[in-house]
Short mmCIF file of C-alpha atoms in Angstrom, two decimals:
data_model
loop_
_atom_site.label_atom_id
_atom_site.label_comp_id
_atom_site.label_asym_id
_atom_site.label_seq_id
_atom_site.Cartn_x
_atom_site.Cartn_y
_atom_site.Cartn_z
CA UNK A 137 157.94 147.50 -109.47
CA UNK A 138 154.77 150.26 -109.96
CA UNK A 139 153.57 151.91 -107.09
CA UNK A 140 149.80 151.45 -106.12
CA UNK A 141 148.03 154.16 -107.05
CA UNK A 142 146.71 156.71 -104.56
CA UNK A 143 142.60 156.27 -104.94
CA UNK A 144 141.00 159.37 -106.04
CA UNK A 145 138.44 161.15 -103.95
CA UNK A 146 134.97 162.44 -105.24
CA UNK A 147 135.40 165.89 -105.37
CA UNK A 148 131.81 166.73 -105.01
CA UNK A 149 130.36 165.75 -101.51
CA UNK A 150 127.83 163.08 -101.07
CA UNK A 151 124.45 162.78 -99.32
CA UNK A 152 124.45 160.67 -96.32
CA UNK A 153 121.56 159.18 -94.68
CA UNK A 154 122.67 159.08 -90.98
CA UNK A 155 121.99 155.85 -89.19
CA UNK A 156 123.38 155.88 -85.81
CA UNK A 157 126.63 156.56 -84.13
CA UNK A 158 130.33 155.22 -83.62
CA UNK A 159 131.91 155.04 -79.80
CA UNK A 160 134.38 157.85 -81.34
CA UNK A 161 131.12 160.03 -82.32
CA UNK A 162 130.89 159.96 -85.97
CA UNK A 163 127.91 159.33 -87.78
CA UNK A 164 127.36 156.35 -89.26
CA UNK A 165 125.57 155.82 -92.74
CA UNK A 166 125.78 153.23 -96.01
CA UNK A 167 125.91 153.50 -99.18
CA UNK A 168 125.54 150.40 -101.89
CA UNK A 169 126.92 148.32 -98.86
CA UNK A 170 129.95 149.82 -97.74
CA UNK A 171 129.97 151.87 -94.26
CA UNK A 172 130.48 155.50 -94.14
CA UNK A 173 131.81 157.52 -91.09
CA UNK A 174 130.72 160.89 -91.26
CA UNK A 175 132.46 163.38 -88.82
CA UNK A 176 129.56 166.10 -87.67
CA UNK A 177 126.59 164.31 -88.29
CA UNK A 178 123.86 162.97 -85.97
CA UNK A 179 121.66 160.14 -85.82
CA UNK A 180 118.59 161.06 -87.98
CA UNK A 181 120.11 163.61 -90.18
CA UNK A 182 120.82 164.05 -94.08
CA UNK A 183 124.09 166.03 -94.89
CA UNK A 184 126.09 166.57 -97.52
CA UNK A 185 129.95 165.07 -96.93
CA UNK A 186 132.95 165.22 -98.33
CA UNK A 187 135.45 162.33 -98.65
CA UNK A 188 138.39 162.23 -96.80
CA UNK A 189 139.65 158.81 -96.80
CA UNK A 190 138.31 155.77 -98.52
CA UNK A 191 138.99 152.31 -97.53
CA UNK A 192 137.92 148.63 -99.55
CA UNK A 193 135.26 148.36 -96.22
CA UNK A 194 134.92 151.96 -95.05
CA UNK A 195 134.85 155.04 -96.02
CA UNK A 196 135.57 158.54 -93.43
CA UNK A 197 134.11 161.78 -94.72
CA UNK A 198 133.20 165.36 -92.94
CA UNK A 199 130.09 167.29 -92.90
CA UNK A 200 129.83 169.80 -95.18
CA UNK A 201 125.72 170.86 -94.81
CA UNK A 202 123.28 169.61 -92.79
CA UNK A 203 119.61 169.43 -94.66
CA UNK A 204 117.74 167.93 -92.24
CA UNK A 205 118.85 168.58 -88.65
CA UNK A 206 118.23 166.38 -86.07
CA UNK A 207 116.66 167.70 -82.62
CA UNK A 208 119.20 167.13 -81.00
CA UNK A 209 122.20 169.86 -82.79
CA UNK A 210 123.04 172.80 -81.59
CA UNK A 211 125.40 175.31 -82.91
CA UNK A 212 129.11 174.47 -81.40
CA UNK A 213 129.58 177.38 -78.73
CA UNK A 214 133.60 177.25 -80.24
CA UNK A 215 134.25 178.56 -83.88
CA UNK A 216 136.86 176.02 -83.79
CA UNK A 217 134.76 173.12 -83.15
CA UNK A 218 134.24 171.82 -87.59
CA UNK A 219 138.25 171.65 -87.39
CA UNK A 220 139.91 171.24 -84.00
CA UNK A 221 140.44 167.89 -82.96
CA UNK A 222 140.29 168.78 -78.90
CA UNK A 223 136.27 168.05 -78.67
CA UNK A 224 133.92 165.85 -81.48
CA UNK A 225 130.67 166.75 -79.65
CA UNK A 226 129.92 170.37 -79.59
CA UNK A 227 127.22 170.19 -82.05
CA UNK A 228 125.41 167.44 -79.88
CA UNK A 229 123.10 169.02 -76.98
CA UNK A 230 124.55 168.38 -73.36
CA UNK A 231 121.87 166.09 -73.21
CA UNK A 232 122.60 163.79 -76.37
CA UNK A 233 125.93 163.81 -75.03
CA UNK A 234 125.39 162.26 -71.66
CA UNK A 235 122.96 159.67 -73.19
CA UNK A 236 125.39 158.93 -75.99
CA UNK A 237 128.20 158.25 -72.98
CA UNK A 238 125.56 156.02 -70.98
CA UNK A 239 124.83 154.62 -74.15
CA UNK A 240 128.31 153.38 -74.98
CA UNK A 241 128.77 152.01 -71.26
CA UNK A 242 125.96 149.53 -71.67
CA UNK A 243 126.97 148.54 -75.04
CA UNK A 244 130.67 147.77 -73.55
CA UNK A 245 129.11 146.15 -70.42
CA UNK A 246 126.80 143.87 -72.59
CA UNK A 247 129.49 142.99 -75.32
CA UNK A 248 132.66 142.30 -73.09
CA UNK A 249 131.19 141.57 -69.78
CA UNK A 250 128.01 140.03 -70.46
CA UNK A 251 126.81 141.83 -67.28
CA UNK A 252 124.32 144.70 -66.35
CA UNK A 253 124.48 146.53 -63.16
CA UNK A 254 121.28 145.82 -60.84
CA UNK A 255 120.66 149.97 -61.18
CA UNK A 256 121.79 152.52 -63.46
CA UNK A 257 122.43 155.38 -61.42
CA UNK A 258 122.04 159.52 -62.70
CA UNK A 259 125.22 161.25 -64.22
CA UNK A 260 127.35 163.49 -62.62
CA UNK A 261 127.16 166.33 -64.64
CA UNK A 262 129.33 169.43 -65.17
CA UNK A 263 127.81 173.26 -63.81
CA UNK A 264 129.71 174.49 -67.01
CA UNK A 265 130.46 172.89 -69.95
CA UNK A 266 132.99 175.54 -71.03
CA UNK A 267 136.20 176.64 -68.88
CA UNK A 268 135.88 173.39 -67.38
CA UNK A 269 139.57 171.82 -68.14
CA UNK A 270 142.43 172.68 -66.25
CA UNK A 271 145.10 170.01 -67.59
CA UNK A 272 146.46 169.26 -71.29
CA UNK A 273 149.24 169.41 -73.49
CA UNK A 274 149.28 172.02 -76.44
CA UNK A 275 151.01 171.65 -79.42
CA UNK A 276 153.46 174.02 -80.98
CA UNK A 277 154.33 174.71 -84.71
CA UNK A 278 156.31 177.39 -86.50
CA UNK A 279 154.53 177.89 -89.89
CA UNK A 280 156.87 179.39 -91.85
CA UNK A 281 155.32 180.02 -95.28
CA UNK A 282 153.43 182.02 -92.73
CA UNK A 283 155.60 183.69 -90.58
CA UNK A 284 153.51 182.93 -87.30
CA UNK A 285 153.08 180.06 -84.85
CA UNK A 286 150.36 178.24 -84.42
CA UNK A 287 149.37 177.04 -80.72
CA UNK A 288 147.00 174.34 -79.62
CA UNK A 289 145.25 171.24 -80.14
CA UNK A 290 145.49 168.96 -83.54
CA UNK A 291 143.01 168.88 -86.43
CA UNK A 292 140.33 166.10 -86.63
CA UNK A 293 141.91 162.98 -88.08
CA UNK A 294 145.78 164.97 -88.85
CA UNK A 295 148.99 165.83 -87.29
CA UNK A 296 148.51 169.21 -88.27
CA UNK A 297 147.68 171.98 -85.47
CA UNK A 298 144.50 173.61 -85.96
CA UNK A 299 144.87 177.67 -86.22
CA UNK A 300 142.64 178.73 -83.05
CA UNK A 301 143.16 182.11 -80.95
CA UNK A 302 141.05 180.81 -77.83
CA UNK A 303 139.62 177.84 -76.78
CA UNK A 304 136.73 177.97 -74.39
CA UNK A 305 136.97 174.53 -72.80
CA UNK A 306 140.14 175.71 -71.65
CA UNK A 307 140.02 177.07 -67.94
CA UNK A 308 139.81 180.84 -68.99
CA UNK A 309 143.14 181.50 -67.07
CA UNK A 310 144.61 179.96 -70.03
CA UNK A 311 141.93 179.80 -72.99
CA UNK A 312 141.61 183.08 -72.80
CA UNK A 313 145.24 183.74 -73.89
CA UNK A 314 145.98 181.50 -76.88
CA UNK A 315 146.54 184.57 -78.85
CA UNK A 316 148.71 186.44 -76.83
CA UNK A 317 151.17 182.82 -76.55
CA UNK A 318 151.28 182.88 -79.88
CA UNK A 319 152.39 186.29 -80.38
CA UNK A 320 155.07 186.09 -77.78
CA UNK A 321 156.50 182.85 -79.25
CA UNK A 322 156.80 184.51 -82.20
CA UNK A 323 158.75 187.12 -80.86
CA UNK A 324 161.10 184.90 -78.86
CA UNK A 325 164.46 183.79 -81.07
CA UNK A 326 163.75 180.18 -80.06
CA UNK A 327 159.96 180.62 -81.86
CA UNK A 328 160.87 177.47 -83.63
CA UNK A 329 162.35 175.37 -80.87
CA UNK A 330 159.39 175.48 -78.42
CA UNK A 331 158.00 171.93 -79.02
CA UNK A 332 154.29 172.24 -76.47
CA UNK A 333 152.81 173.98 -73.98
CA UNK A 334 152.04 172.10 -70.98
CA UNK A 335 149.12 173.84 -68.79
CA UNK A 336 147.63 173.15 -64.85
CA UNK A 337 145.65 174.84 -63.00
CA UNK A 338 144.93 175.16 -59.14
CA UNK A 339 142.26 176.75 -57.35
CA UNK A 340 144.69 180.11 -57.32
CA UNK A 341 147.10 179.45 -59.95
CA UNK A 342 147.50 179.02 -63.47
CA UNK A 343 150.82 177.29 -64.90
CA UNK A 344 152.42 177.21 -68.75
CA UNK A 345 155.55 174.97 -68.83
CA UNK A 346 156.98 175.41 -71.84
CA UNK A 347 159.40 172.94 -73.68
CA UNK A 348 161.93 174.59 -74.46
CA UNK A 349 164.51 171.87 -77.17
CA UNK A 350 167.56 174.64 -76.97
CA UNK A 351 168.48 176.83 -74.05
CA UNK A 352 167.25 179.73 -73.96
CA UNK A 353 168.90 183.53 -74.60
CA UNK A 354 168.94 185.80 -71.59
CA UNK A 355 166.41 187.70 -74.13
CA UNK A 356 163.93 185.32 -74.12
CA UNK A 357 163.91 184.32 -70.75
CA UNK A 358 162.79 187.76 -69.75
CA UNK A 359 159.91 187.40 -72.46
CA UNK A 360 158.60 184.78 -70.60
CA UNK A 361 158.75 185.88 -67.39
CA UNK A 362 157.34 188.95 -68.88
CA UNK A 363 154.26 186.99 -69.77
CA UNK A 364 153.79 185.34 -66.88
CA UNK A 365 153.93 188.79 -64.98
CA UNK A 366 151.65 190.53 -67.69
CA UNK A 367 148.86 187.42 -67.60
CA UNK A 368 149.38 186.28 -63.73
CA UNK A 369 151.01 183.04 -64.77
CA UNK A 370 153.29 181.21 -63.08
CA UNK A 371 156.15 180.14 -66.17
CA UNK A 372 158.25 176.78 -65.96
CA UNK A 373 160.66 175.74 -68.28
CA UNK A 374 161.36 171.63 -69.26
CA UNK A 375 164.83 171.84 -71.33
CA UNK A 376 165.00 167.90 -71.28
CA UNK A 377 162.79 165.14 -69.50
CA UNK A 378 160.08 165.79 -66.99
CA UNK A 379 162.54 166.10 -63.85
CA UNK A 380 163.85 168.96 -65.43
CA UNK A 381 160.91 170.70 -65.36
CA UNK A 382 161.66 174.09 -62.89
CA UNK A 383 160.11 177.61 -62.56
CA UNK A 384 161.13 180.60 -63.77
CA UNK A 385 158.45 183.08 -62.79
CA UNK A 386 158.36 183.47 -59.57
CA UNK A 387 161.82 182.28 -58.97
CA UNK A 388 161.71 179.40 -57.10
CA UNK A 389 162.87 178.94 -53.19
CA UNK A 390 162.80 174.99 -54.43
CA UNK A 391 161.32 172.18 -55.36
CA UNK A 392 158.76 172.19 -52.41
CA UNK A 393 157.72 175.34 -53.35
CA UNK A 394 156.46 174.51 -56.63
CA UNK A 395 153.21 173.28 -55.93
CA UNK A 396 149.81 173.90 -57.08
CA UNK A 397 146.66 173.36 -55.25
CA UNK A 398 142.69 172.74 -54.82
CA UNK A 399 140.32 172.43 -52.24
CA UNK A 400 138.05 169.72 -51.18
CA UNK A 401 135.79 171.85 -49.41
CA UNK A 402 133.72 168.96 -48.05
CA UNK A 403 136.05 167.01 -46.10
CA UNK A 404 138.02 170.23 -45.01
CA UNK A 405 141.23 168.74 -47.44
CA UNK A 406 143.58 171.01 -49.32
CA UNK A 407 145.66 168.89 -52.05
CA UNK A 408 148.97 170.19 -53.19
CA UNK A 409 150.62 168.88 -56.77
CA UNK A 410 153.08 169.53 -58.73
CA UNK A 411 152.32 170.70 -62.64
CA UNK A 412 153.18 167.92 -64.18
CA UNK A 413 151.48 165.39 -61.56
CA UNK A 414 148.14 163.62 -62.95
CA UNK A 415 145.25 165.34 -61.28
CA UNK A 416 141.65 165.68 -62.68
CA UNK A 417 140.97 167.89 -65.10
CA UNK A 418 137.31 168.99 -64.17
CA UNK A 419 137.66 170.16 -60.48
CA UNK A 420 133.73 170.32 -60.09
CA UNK A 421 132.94 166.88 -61.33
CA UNK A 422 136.22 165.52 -59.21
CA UNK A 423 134.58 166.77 -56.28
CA UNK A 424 131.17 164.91 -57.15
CA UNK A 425 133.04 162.23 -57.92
CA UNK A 426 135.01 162.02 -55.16
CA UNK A 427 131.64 162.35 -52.84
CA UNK A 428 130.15 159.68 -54.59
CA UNK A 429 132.56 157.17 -53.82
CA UNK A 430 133.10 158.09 -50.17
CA UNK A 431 129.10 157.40 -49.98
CA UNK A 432 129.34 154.02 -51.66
CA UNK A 433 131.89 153.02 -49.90
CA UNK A 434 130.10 153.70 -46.04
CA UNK A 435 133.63 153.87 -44.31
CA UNK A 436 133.14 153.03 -40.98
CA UNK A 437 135.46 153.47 -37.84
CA UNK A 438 137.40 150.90 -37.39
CA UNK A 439 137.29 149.51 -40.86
CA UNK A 440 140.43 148.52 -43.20
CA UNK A 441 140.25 150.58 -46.49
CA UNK A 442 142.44 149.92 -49.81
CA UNK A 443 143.06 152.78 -52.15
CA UNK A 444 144.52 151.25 -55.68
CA UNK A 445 146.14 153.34 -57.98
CA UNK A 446 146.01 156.31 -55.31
CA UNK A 447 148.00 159.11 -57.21
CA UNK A 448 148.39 162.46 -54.91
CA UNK A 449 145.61 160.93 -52.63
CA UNK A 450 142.54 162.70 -54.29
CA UNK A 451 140.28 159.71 -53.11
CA UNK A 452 142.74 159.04 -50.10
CA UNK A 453 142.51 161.33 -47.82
CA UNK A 454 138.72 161.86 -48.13
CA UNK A 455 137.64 158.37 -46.86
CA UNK A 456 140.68 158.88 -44.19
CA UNK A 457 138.56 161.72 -43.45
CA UNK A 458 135.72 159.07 -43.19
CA UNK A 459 137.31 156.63 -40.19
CA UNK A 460 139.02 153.71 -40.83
CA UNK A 461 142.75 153.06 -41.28
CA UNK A 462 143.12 153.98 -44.95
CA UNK A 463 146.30 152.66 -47.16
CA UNK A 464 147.24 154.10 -50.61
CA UNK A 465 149.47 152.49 -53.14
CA UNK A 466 150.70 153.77 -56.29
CA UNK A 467 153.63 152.47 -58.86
CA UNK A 468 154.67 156.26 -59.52
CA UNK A 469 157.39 156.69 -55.99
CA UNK A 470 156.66 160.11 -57.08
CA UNK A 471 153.33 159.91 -56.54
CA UNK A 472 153.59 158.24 -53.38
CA UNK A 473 156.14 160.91 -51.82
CA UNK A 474 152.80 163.74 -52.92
CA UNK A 475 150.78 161.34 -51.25
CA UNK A 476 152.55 161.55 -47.73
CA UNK A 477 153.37 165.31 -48.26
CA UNK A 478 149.49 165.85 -48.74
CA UNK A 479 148.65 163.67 -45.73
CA UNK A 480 150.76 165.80 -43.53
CA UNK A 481 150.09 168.69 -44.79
CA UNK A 482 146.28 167.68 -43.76
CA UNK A 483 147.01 166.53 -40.37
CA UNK A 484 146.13 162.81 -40.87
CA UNK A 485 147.49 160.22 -39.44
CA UNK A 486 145.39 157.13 -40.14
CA UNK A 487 146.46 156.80 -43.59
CA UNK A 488 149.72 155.14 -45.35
CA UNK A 489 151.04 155.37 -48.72
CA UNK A 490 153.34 152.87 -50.11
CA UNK A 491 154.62 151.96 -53.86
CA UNK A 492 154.63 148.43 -55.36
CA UNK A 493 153.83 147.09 -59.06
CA UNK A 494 150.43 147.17 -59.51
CA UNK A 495 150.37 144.50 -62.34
CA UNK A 496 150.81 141.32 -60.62
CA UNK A 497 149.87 139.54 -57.40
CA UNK A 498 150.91 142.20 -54.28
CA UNK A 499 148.79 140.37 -52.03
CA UNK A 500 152.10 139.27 -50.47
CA UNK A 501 152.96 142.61 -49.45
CA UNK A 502 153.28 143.33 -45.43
CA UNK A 503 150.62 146.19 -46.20
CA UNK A 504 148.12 143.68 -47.29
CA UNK A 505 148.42 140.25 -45.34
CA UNK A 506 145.43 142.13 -42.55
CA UNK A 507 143.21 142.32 -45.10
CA UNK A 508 140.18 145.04 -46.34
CA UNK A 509 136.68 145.86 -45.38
CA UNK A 510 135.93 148.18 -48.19
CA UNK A 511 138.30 148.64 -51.79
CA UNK A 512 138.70 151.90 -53.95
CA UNK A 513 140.35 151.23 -57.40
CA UNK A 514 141.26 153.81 -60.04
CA UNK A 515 143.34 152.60 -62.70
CA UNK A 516 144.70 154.04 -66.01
CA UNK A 517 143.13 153.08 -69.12
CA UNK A 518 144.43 149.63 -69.66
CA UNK A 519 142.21 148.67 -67.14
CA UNK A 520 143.14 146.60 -64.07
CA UNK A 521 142.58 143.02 -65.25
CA UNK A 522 145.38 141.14 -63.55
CA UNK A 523 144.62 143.04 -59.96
CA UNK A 524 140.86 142.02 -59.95
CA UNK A 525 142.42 138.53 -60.16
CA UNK A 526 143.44 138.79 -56.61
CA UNK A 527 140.83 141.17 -55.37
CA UNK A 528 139.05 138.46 -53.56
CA UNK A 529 142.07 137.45 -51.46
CA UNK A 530 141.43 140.61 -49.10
CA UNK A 531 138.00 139.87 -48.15
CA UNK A 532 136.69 143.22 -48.79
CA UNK A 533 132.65 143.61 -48.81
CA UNK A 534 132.86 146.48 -51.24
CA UNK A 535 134.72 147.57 -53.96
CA UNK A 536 134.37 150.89 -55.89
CA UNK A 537 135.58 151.09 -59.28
CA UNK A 538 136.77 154.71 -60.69
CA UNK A 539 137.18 154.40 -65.23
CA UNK A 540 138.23 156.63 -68.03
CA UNK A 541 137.43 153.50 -70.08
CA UNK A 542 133.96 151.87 -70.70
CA UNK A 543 135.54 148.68 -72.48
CA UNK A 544 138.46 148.05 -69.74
CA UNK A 545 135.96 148.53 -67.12
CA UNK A 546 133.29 146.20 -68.60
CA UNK A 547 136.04 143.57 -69.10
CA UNK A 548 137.15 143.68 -65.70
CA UNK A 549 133.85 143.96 -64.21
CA UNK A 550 133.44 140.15 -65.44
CA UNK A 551 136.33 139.12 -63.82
CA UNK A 552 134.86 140.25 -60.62
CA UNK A 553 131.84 138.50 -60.90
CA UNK A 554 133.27 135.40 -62.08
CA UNK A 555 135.02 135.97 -58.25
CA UNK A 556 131.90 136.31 -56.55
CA UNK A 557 130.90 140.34 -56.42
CA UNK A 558 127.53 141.21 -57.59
CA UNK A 559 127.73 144.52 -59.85
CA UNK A 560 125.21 146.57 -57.98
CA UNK A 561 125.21 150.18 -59.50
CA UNK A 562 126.94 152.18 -62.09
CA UNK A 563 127.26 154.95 -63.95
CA UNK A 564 128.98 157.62 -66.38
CA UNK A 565 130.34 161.31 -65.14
CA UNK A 566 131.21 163.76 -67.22
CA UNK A 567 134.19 164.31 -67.12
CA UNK A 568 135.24 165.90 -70.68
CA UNK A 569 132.32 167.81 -72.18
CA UNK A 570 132.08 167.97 -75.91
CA UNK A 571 134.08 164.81 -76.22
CA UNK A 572 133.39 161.31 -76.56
CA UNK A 573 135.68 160.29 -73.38
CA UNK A 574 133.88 158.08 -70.88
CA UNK A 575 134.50 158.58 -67.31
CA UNK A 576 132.79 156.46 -64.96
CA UNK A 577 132.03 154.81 -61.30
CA UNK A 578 130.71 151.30 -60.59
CA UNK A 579 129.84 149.59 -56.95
CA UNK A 580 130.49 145.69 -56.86
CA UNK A 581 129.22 144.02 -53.50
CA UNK A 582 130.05 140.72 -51.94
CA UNK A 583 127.39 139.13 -50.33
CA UNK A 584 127.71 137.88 -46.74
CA UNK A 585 128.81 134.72 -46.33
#
């Protein structure tokens, strides 16, 4: 039996006539009828490209010249940003990029809702676009035809890591030090055994877990707590699964003690989490956010408020802060247990946190059988679907819908107007700069009966 033959690639790169764009950010052209998707090109422009991949319907290629530049590139502010596969949209103004997000949320909301919100309301924009993250998960490689490690995020389209020193939409607590991790993991005698980096960051703290796949020498323990001490990071180590994850640097009077934090200046709240709990990564736009929905909502004293998907309580405690009696569930128990800590820790007392499965019918639950005036909802990307099924059992006049995806949102947006809610306003924040995620908020509204 003969293998199929790998197709061969031009060698020479192609013009491209760029027509518009895909959701992931790639140009899109075509050529004698096939589609071409063009990574670093812009709507309006002619480049040059190079083939990377060729498919019987589609081709994928990567700028190699631009010669005719639309007004709306700019020159990356990363030297990374042609390779590294942690943004796609650095050459896009901040201004393309925001109406390239609102762009794709009205093309999800028109193609799987069939719906359009009664008013588009203004992003939430990032202050900086740079030093803005302060969560993710870098990679680790021993090269050893090189002799050096490589640290960071993966190349566009590959498995391999791209070769960076810095990154700047890293918070500069640890962008700033790419180089120096590398060099120390090359000194360590594990320097091929560290499989990622896992970084957080708090208002007043900066954290590198690293995980380590053997344990590690007395040697290079004291390298890494050397690091820490020389950079002002606090160092964890995860030898196995994520509850193994413990500090190093500065030992550790326990688990409580390992805890992170930020401020929500407005409501006077101070959130503790652990480094590998899911928080935000964009502390400004979290606090826009996070204003925006206690607005929407209009808590008001005396009033019965659901929190869905309620993590540490980053939305919780804020419209507890509002009035009401305010309950927060969450499938992670861990999750629930931050919850509590955070509530105490805060002083409040007219909230509850509680865990259940939040893919079927909870309506059941003791915690629900009184009902809701107002709902909050944040779910992970998959979307919420089955929940908005039984959304209209609790009565609730308002419901405020927190995404980090435009087509899970837009499908479950029809759902709740199939049940009666009226989609009154949304809108995109930007929550990832220079990157084609879409984060965004949407008001539904029952009308009085």
């Amino acid at each position: 039996m003969s293998r199929r033959r790998r197709k061969v690639l031009p060698k020479e790169p192609v013009r491209c006539e760029i027509e518009t764009l895909s959701h992931d950010g790639r140009g899109i052209a075509r050529q004698d009828g096939k589609t071409q998707f063009v990574d670093g090109a812009l709507p309006g422009e002619t480049v040059m490209a190079k083939v990377v991949s060729s498919r019987s319907k589609f081709d994928e290629l990567r700028t190699e010249e631009v010669l005719e530049a639309a007004p709306d590139r700019q020159t990356p502010p990363c030297e990374f940003a042609d390779l590294c596969g942690g943004c796609s949209l650095q050459h896009m103004s901040g201004d393309a990029q925001i109406a390239f997000k609102e762009n794709t949320l009205r093309e999800h909301f028109a193609h799987f809702g069939g719906i359009e919100p009664e008013e588009w309301i203004e992003p939430l924009r990032s202050e900086e676009s740079l030093g803005y993250r302060r969560k993710a998960r870098l990679g680790v490689r021993y090269v050893k035809a090189r002799e050096s490690v490589l640290v960071g995020f993966r190349e566009k389209r590959n498995s391999f890591l791209t070769d960076i020193d810095r990154c700047v939409v890293l918070d500069p607590r640890i962008g700033d030090r790419i180089l120096p991790l590398r060099n120390m993991l090359h000194d360590l005698d594990a320097y091929s055994r560290i499989a990622q980096v896992e970084v957080a960051c708090g208002d007043d703290v900066a954290v590198m877990v690293f995980r380590n796949m053997d344990d590690l020498s007395t040697g290079d323990r004291e390298k890494l707590i050397a690091f820490g001490q020389a950079h002002d990071l606090h160092i964890y180590l995860q030898p196995k699964g994520p509850d193994t994850v413990h500090r190093i640097w500065p030992e550790s009077s326990g688990r409580d003690d390992e805890r992170l934090s930020y401020r929500l200046e407005e409501f006077d709240l101070t959130m503790k989490f652990h480094p590998m709990d899911f928080t935000q990564v964009n502390a400004g736009i979290n606090r826009a956010m996070v204003h925006r929905a206690v607005e929407w909502l209009d808590i008001q004293p005396g009033e019965r408020v659901l929190d869905l998907f309620c993590g540490l309580g980053n939305f919780t405690l804020p419209l507890a802060r509002s009035g009401g009696q305010v309950v927060g569930v969450e499938g992670d128990e861990t999750m629930v247990v931050r919850g509590r800590e955070n509530a105490e820790l805060n002083g409040l007392n007219n909230v509850a946190f509680h865990g259940a499965d939040l893919h079927g019918d909870f309506t059941g639950q003791s915690w629900a059988k009184e009902g809701f005036d107002k709902i909050l909802i944040d779910p992970p990307r998959s979307g919420a679907e089955e929940i908005c099924k039984y959304l209209t059992a609790f009565g609730a006049r308002k419901i405020v819908y927190v995404s980090c995806n435009p087509a899970t949102l837009a499908r479950d947006a029809g759902v709740m107007v199939r049940n009666g809610y009226r989609l009154v306003r949304a809108g995109v924040m930007d929550m990832f700069p220079h990157t084609t995620h879409v984060e965004s908020i949407a008001l539904f509204e029952r009308d009085s009966d």
